[in-house]
CSV table of C-alpha atoms and ligand atoms in Angstrom, one decimal:
chain,number,residue,atom,x,y,z
A,197,UNK,CA,180.6,203.3,159.4
A,198,UNK,CA,178.1,206.1,159.9
A,199,UNK,CA,174.9,206.1,161.9
A,200,UNK,CA,171.9,206.8,159.7
A,201,UNK,CA,168.3,207.7,160.7
A,202,UNK,CA,166.4,205.5,158.2
A,203,UNK,CA,162.7,205.6,157.4
A,204,UNK,CA,161.1,202.4,158.6
A,205,UNK,CA,157.4,203.2,157.9
A,206,UNK,CA,155.0,206.0,157.4
A,207,UNK,CA,151.2,206.7,157.6
A,208,UNK,CA,148.7,209.5,157.6
A,209,UNK,CA,145.2,210.5,158.6
A,210,UNK,CA,142.8,212.9,157.0
A,211,UNK,CA,139.4,213.8,158.6
A,212,UNK,CA,136.4,212.5,156.7
A,213,UNK,CA,134.8,216.0,156.1
A,214,UNK,CA,135.9,217.4,152.7
A,215,UNK,CA,135.1,221.0,151.8
A,216,UNK,CA,135.3,222.1,148.2
A,217,UNK,CA,136.3,225.6,147.1
A,218,UNK,CA,132.7,226.3,146.0
A,219,UNK,CA,131.5,226.0,149.6
A,220,UNK,CA,133.3,229.3,150.4
A,221,UNK,CA,131.4,231.1,147.7
A,222,UNK,CA,128.3,230.9,149.9
A,223,UNK,CA,129.7,233.1,152.7
A,224,UNK,CA,132.6,235.0,151.1
A,225,UNK,CA,133.3,237.2,148.1
A,226,UNK,CA,135.5,234.5,146.5
A,227,UNK,CA,135.4,231.9,143.8
A,228,UNK,CA,136.6,228.4,143.0
A,229,UNK,CA,138.4,229.9,140.0
A,230,UNK,CA,140.3,232.4,142.2
A,231,UNK,CA,141.4,229.8,144.8
A,232,UNK,CA,142.5,227.3,142.1
A,233,UNK,CA,144.4,229.7,140.0
A,234,UNK,CA,146.1,231.6,142.9
A,235,UNK,CA,146.9,228.6,145.1
A,236,UNK,CA,146.2,225.3,143.3
A,237,UNK,CA,143.9,224.3,146.1
A,238,UNK,CA,140.6,222.5,145.1
A,239,UNK,CA,139.5,221.0,148.4
A,240,UNK,CA,140.6,220.5,152.0
A,241,UNK,CA,139.7,218.3,155.0
A,242,UNK,CA,138.3,219.8,158.2
A,243,UNK,CA,138.4,218.0,161.6
A,244,UNK,CA,135.0,217.0,163.1
A,245,UNK,CA,134.0,218.6,166.3
A,246,UNK,CA,135.2,215.7,168.4
A,247,UNK,CA,138.5,215.4,166.5
A,248,UNK,CA,141.7,217.1,167.8
A,249,UNK,CA,145.3,217.3,166.8
A,250,UNK,CA,146.2,214.4,169.1
A,251,UNK,CA,143.4,212.2,167.9
A,252,UNK,CA,144.4,212.7,164.3
A,253,UNK,CA,148.1,212.2,165.2
A,254,UNK,CA,147.3,208.9,167.0
A,255,UNK,CA,145.6,207.6,163.8
A,256,UNK,CA,148.5,208.6,161.7
A,257,UNK,CA,151.0,207.1,164.2
A,258,UNK,CA,149.0,203.8,164.1
A,259,UNK,CA,149.2,203.7,160.3
A,260,UNK,CA,152.9,204.3,160.4
A,261,UNK,CA,153.5,201.6,163.0
A,262,UNK,CA,151.4,199.2,160.8
A,263,UNK,CA,153.5,200.2,157.8
A,264,UNK,CA,156.7,199.5,159.7
A,265,UNK,CA,155.5,196.3,161.2
A,266,UNK,CA,156.2,197.6,164.7
A,267,UNK,CA,154.3,198.1,168.0
A,268,UNK,CA,154.3,201.2,170.2
A,269,UNK,CA,156.7,199.4,172.6
A,270,UNK,CA,159.3,199.5,169.8
A,271,UNK,CA,159.4,203.3,169.8
A,272,UNK,CA,161.9,205.2,172.1
A,273,UNK,CA,160.8,208.7,171.4
A,274,UNK,CA,158.0,210.8,169.8
A,275,UNK,CA,158.6,214.2,168.3
A,276,UNK,CA,155.4,215.9,167.2
A,277,UNK,CA,155.4,219.1,165.2
A,278,UNK,CA,152.3,221.3,165.6
A,279,UNK,CA,151.2,224.9,166.1
A,280,UNK,CA,147.7,223.8,167.0
A,281,UNK,CA,148.0,221.7,170.2
A,282,UNK,CA,145.0,220.3,172.0
A,283,UNK,CA,146.0,222.2,175.2
A,284,UNK,CA,148.7,224.8,176.1
A,285,UNK,CA,150.3,221.9,177.9
A,286,UNK,CA,151.0,219.0,178.2
A,287,UNK,CA,152.4,218.4,174.8
A,288,UNK,CA,150.4,216.6,172.1
A,289,UNK,CA,153.3,214.2,171.8
A,290,UNK,CA,152.6,212.9,175.4
A,291,UNK,CA,148.9,212.5,174.5
A,292,UNK,CA,149.9,210.4,171.5
A,293,UNK,CA,152.3,208.4,173.7
A,294,UNK,CA,149.4,207.6,176.1
A,295,UNK,CA,147.0,207.0,173.2
A,296,UNK,CA,149.3,204.4,171.7
A,297,UNK,CA,149.7,202.7,175.1
A,298,UNK,CA,153.4,203.5,175.2
A,299,UNK,CA,154.6,203.7,178.8
A,300,UNK,CA,158.4,204.1,178.3
A,301,UNK,CA,160.6,206.5,176.3
A,302,UNK,CA,160.0,210.3,176.0
A,303,UNK,CA,157.8,212.6,173.9
A,304,UNK,CA,157.8,216.3,173.1
A,305,UNK,CA,156.4,218.9,170.7
A,306,UNK,CA,158.2,221.1,168.3
A,307,UNK,CA,156.8,224.4,167.1
A,308,UNK,CA,158.2,225.7,163.9
A,309,UNK,CA,154.9,226.2,162.1
A,310,UNK,CA,155.0,225.0,158.5
A,311,UNK,CA,158.7,224.0,158.8
A,312,UNK,CA,157.9,222.0,161.9
A,313,UNK,CA,158.2,218.6,160.3
A,314,UNK,CA,161.6,219.4,158.8
A,315,UNK,CA,162.8,220.6,162.3
A,316,UNK,CA,161.3,217.4,163.9
A,317,UNK,CA,163.1,215.2,161.4
A,318,UNK,CA,166.4,217.1,162.0
A,319,UNK,CA,165.9,216.6,165.8
A,320,UNK,CA,165.1,212.9,165.4
A,321,UNK,CA,168.3,212.4,163.4
A,322,UNK,CA,170.3,214.2,166.1
A,323,UNK,CA,168.8,212.0,168.9
A,324,UNK,CA,169.6,208.9,166.9
A,325,UNK,CA,173.2,210.0,166.0
A,326,UNK,CA,173.8,211.0,169.7
A,327,UNK,CA,172.7,207.5,170.8
A,328,UNK,CA,169.8,208.9,172.8
A,329,UNK,CA,167.1,207.0,170.9
A,330,UNK,CA,167.2,204.2,168.4
A,331,UNK,CA,163.7,204.5,167.0
A,332,UNK,CA,161.8,207.8,166.8
A,333,UNK,CA,158.2,208.4,165.7
A,334,UNK,CA,158.1,211.8,164.0
A,335,UNK,CA,154.6,213.3,163.5
A,336,UNK,CA,153.2,216.5,161.9
A,337,UNK,CA,149.6,217.2,162.9
A,338,UNK,CA,147.4,220.3,162.7
A,339,UNK,CA,143.9,221.5,163.1
A,340,UNK,CA,144.3,224.9,161.4
A,341,UNK,CA,140.5,225.1,160.9
A,342,UNK,CA,140.4,226.1,164.7
A,343,UNK,CA,142.5,229.3,164.1
A,344,UNK,CA,140.9,230.6,161.0
A,345,UNK,CA,139.2,234.0,160.7
A,346,UNK,CA,136.2,232.8,158.6
A,347,UNK,CA,135.6,236.4,157.4
A,348,UNK,CA,139.1,236.8,156.0
A,349,UNK,CA,139.0,235.4,152.4
A,350,UNK,CA,142.7,235.9,152.0
A,351,UNK,CA,143.5,233.2,154.6
A,352,UNK,CA,140.6,230.9,155.4
A,353,UNK,CA,140.3,229.3,152.0
A,354,UNK,CA,144.0,228.2,152.1
A,355,UNK,CA,144.3,225.9,155.1
A,356,UNK,CA,143.2,222.4,156.1
A,357,UNK,CA,143.5,219.7,158.8
A,358,UNK,CA,145.4,216.4,158.9
A,359,UNK,CA,148.3,214.4,160.3
A,360,UNK,CA,151.2,212.4,158.9
A,361,UNK,CA,153.8,210.3,160.6
A,362,UNK,CA,157.2,208.7,159.8
A,363,UNK,CA,159.2,206.3,161.9
A,364,UNK,CA,163.0,206.7,161.6
A,365,UNK,CA,165.4,204.2,163.1
A,366,UNK,CA,169.1,203.7,163.8
A,367,UNK,CA,170.8,201.8,161.0
A,368,UNK,CA,174.5,201.6,160.1
A,369,UNK,CA,175.5,203.1,156.7
A,370,UNK,CA,178.6,203.3,154.7
A,371,UNK,CA,178.7,207.1,155.0
A,372,UNK,CA,178.0,207.7,151.3
A,373,UNK,CA,175.0,209.2,149.5
A,374,UNK,CA,174.0,205.7,148.5
A,375,UNK,CA,173.0,205.0,152.2
A,376,UNK,CA,169.4,204.9,153.0
A,377,UNK,CA,168.2,207.4,155.6
A,378,UNK,CA,168.7,211.1,156.3
A,379,UNK,CA,171.7,212.3,154.4
A,380,UNK,CA,171.6,216.0,155.4
A,381,UNK,CA,169.6,218.7,157.2
A,382,UNK,CA,169.6,222.5,156.8
A,383,UNK,CA,167.5,224.6,159.2
A,384,UNK,CA,167.0,228.4,159.4
A,385,UNK,CA,164.8,231.0,161.0
A,386,UNK,CA,164.6,234.8,161.0
A,387,UNK,CA,162.4,236.3,163.7
A,388,UNK,CA,162.4,239.7,162.1
A,389,UNK,CA,159.6,238.5,159.8
A,390,UNK,CA,157.1,237.7,162.6
A,391,UNK,CA,154.5,240.0,161.2
A,392,UNK,CA,154.4,238.2,157.8
A,393,UNK,CA,152.6,235.2,159.4
A,394,UNK,CA,151.4,234.8,162.9
A,395,UNK,CA,148.4,234.1,165.2
A,396,UNK,CA,147.1,237.1,167.1
A,397,UNK,CA,146.6,235.3,170.5
A,398,UNK,CA,148.6,233.5,173.1
A,399,UNK,CA,149.1,232.6,176.7
A,400,UNK,CA,151.5,235.3,177.8
A,401,UNK,CA,150.0,238.1,175.7
A,402,UNK,CA,146.2,238.1,175.6
A,403,UNK,CA,145.3,234.7,176.9
A,404,UNK,CA,143.3,233.9,173.7
A,405,UNK,CA,143.8,231.2,171.1
A,406,UNK,CA,143.8,233.9,168.4
A,407,UNK,CA,143.4,233.7,164.6
A,408,UNK,CA,145.9,233.4,161.8
A,409,UNK,CA,147.1,236.6,160.1
A,410,UNK,CA,149.2,236.5,156.9
A,411,UNK,CA,150.7,238.9,154.5
A,412,UNK,CA,150.4,236.4,151.7
A,413,UNK,CA,152.4,238.3,149.1
A,414,UNK,CA,155.3,238.9,151.5
A,415,UNK,CA,155.5,235.2,152.5
A,416,UNK,CA,155.3,234.2,148.8
A,417,UNK,CA,158.2,236.5,148.0
A,418,UNK,CA,160.4,234.9,150.7
A,419,UNK,CA,159.3,231.3,150.0
A,420,UNK,CA,160.7,230.7,146.5
A,421,UNK,CA,164.0,232.4,147.3
A,422,UNK,CA,164.6,230.8,150.7
A,423,UNK,CA,163.4,227.3,149.8
A,424,UNK,CA,165.7,227.3,146.7
A,425,UNK,CA,168.6,228.4,148.9
A,426,UNK,CA,168.0,225.8,151.7
A,427,UNK,CA,167.6,223.1,149.1
A,428,UNK,CA,170.9,223.9,147.5
A,429,UNK,CA,172.7,223.7,150.9
A,430,UNK,CA,171.0,220.4,151.9
A,431,UNK,CA,171.9,218.9,148.5
A,432,UNK,CA,175.5,220.0,148.8
A,433,UNK,CA,175.8,218.6,152.3
A,434,UNK,CA,174.4,215.3,151.1
A,435,UNK,CA,176.9,215.2,148.3
A,436,UNK,CA,174.2,215.0,145.6
A,437,UNK,CA,172.9,217.2,142.8
A,438,UNK,CA,169.3,218.3,142.1
A,439,UNK,CA,169.3,216.2,139.0
A,440,UNK,CA,170.0,213.1,141.2
A,441,UNK,CA,166.7,213.5,143.0
A,442,UNK,CA,163.9,211.1,142.4
A,443,UNK,CA,161.4,213.3,144.3
A,444,UNK,CA,161.0,216.8,145.6
A,445,UNK,CA,158.5,216.7,148.4
A,446,UNK,CA,157.8,220.4,149.2
A,447,UNK,CA,155.6,222.0,151.9
A,448,UNK,CA,152.1,222.1,150.3
A,449,UNK,CA,151.0,225.8,150.6
A,450,UNK,CA,150.7,227.0,147.0
A,451,UNK,CA,151.2,225.3,143.7
A,452,UNK,CA,152.8,228.4,142.3
A,453,UNK,CA,155.5,228.3,145.0
A,454,UNK,CA,156.0,224.6,144.4
A,455,UNK,CA,156.3,225.2,140.6
A,456,UNK,CA,158.6,228.1,141.1
A,457,UNK,CA,161.0,226.2,143.4
A,458,UNK,CA,161.0,223.1,141.2
A,459,UNK,CA,161.8,225.3,138.2
A,460,UNK,CA,164.7,227.0,140.0
A,461,UNK,CA,166.1,223.6,140.8
A,462,UNK,CA,165.7,222.4,137.2
A,463,UNK,CA,163.3,219.7,138.2
A,464,UNK,CA,160.3,218.7,136.0
A,465,UNK,CA,156.9,218.6,137.8
A,466,UNK,CA,156.8,214.8,137.1
A,467,UNK,CA,159.4,214.5,139.9
A,468,UNK,CA,157.4,216.6,142.5
A,469,UNK,CA,154.9,215.1,144.9
A,470,UNK,CA,151.9,217.4,144.9
A,471,UNK,CA,148.9,217.1,147.3
A,472,UNK,CA,148.0,220.7,147.8
A,473,UNK,CA,145.0,220.3,145.5
A,474,UNK,CA,143.4,217.8,147.9
A,475,UNK,CA,144.7,218.9,151.3
A,476,UNK,CA,145.2,222.7,151.2
A,477,UNK,CA,147.9,224.0,153.5
A,478,UNK,CA,148.1,221.7,156.5
A,479,UNK,CA,151.2,223.4,158.0
A,480,UNK,CA,153.5,220.9,159.8
A,481,UNK,CA,151.3,218.0,158.6
A,482,UNK,CA,151.8,218.8,154.9
A,483,UNK,CA,155.2,217.2,154.3
A,484,UNK,CA,154.5,213.9,156.1
A,485,UNK,CA,151.1,213.8,154.5
A,486,UNK,CA,152.7,214.2,151.1
A,487,UNK,CA,155.4,211.5,151.9
A,488,UNK,CA,152.7,209.0,153.0
A,489,UNK,CA,150.3,209.8,150.1
A,490,UNK,CA,153.3,209.6,147.7
A,491,UNK,CA,154.2,206.2,149.0
A,492,UNK,CA,150.5,205.0,148.9
A,493,UNK,CA,150.2,206.3,145.3
A,494,UNK,CA,153.3,204.2,144.3
A,495,UNK,CA,155.4,207.3,143.5
A,496,UNK,CA,157.8,207.1,146.4
A,497,UNK,CA,159.7,203.8,146.6
A,498,UNK,CA,162.4,202.4,148.8
A,499,UNK,CA,165.8,203.7,147.8
A,500,UNK,CA,164.5,206.8,146.1
A,501,UNK,CA,166.4,210.1,146.7
A,502,UNK,CA,164.1,212.7,148.2
A,503,UNK,CA,164.4,216.4,149.1
A,504,UNK,CA,161.8,217.7,151.5
A,505,UNK,CA,161.6,221.4,152.2
A,506,UNK,CA,159.3,223.9,153.9
A,507,UNK,CA,158.8,227.4,155.1
A,508,UNK,CA,156.3,229.1,157.4
A,509,UNK,CA,155.7,231.4,160.4
A,510,UNK,CA,158.8,232.8,162.1
A,511,UNK,CA,159.9,232.9,159.4
A,512,UNK,CA,161.3,229.4,159.8
A,513,UNK,CA,162.4,227.2,157.0
A,514,UNK,CA,164.7,224.3,156.1
A,515,UNK,CA,165.3,221.2,154.0
A,516,UNK,CA,166.2,217.5,154.5
A,517,UNK,CA,167.7,215.2,151.9
A,518,UNK,CA,167.0,211.5,152.5
A,519,UNK,CA,167.1,208.2,150.7
A,520,UNK,CA,163.7,206.6,151.3
B,771,LIG,O1,152.4,227.8,154.9
B,771,LIG,C1,153.1,229.0,155.2
B,771,LIG,C2,153.5,229.6,154.0
B,771,LIG,N1,152.4,230.3,153.4
B,771,LIG,C3,152.5,230.5,152.1
B,771,LIG,O2,153.4,230.0,151.4
B,771,LIG,C4,151.4,231.4,151.5
B,771,LIG,C5,152.1,232.3,150.5
B,771,LIG,N2,151.2,233.2,149.8
B,771,LIG,C6,150.4,232.8,148.9
B,771,LIG,O3,150.2,231.6,148.7
B,771,LIG,C7,149.6,233.8,148.0
B,771,LIG,O4,150.2,235.1,148.3
B,771,LIG,C8,148.1,233.9,148.3
B,771,LIG,C9,147.4,232.6,147.7
B,771,LIG,C10,147.8,234.0,149.8
B,771,LIG,C11,147.5,235.1,147.6
B,771,LIG,O5,147.8,235.1,146.2
B,771,LIG,P1,148.4,236.4,145.6
B,771,LIG,O6,148.6,236.2,144.1
B,771,LIG,O7,149.6,236.8,146.3
B,771,LIG,O8,147.2,237.4,145.8
B,771,LIG,P2,147.1,238.8,146.6
B,771,LIG,O9,147.2,238.6,148.0
B,771,LIG,O10,148.1,239.8,145.9
B,771,LIG,O11,145.7,239.2,146.2
B,771,LIG,C12,145.3,239.6,144.9
B,771,LIG,C13,143.8,240.1,144.9
B,771,LIG,C14,143.6,241.1,146.0
B,771,LIG,O12,142.7,242.0,145.5
B,771,LIG,P3,143.2,243.5,144.9
B,771,LIG,O13,143.8,244.1,146.1
B,771,LIG,O14,144.1,243.1,143.8
B,771,LIG,O15,141.9,244.1,144.5
B,771,LIG,C15,142.9,240.3,147.1
B,771,LIG,O16,142.1,241.1,147.9
B,771,LIG,O17,143.0,238.9,145.3
B,771,LIG,C16,142.1,239.3,146.4
B,771,LIG,N3,141.8,238.1,147.1
B,771,LIG,C17,140.8,237.3,146.8
B,771,LIG,N4,139.9,237.3,145.9
B,771,LIG,C18,139.0,236.3,145.8
B,771,LIG,C19,142.5,237.7,148.2
B,771,LIG,N5,141.9,236.5,148.6
B,771,LIG,C20,140.9,236.3,147.8
B,771,LIG,C21,139.9,235.2,147.7
B,771,LIG,N6,139.0,235.3,146.7
B,771,LIG,N7,139.9,234.2,148.5
């Protein structure tokens, strides 16, 4: 018998305010055509002034609890992936804990930028396998609109806000790839690539929040290569082949990266969940948003074999294979 971390429910939240590409034409030398053709993005959601990473995360968490038929008291731990916390501390996860009315268990944040949700899922699985938690609420939530340089057309048109949440719980499996739950995890980072994607502010450096800076071409170059490699390792560890996958659920940064990765894995786009056109790049929120939207669209069904993968600042990247 093997302990598995099995998905019990998922949910998401997107702010009401939707901004189309053409809105940027008013203030920047850009066009809807450029943004669509270079990134696949058509629109994105931006948080309202009174919305924060924690408020969006609480909404997504409530949706996941409803989907799972559970209450906050049924959760042992919250792991929240974000690079845009409400405050330097305490963690957003503890704000979600309080917001849900949860007075037991423990909660903490993980910061691995766009790979954050993959790291969080890996940590949730580890806690469950170690017997330290039976049910973990795993959230990705971001307000990247708060760290944009609105004069930099090469970055500010690419990102959006939102939150997604998944509940994983201890279940016993047979130890085969037919088990439901997380079947493998592969994580990597390489801090030598810090300059490729970073925020130019922070507590111990200049005491500012800072703004996002990205060498898009450099990140693009690493993305397809590293995502393909981590996917291969995760598939091998899970004992499955790319062809066995029902769904690839990639980090939603750029449709060209998504297509390139799917092509290298030999997967047709019909087996890829794509939300980048509607959400833009929501960093750590993008994969749980895609999972939840994929389930709501009727694409992702119980028992489906899924590979989720992401890469971002650090560079940090990784992949998870799971049976939904
Ligand atoms: O989530 C973390 C991971 N992040 C990513 O995966 C992002 C990876 N990178 C990318 O998605 C792409 O590199 C971008 C979408 C950011 C850019 O696409 P690209 O095909 O690599 O374009 P580029 O940066 O090479 O820029 C091409 C041209 C440049 O003009 P010149 O130098 O050729 O005259 C840019 O100045 O496009 C120009 N450009 C724009 N033009 C109109 C850059 N941004 C814009 C814009 N509108 N918004």
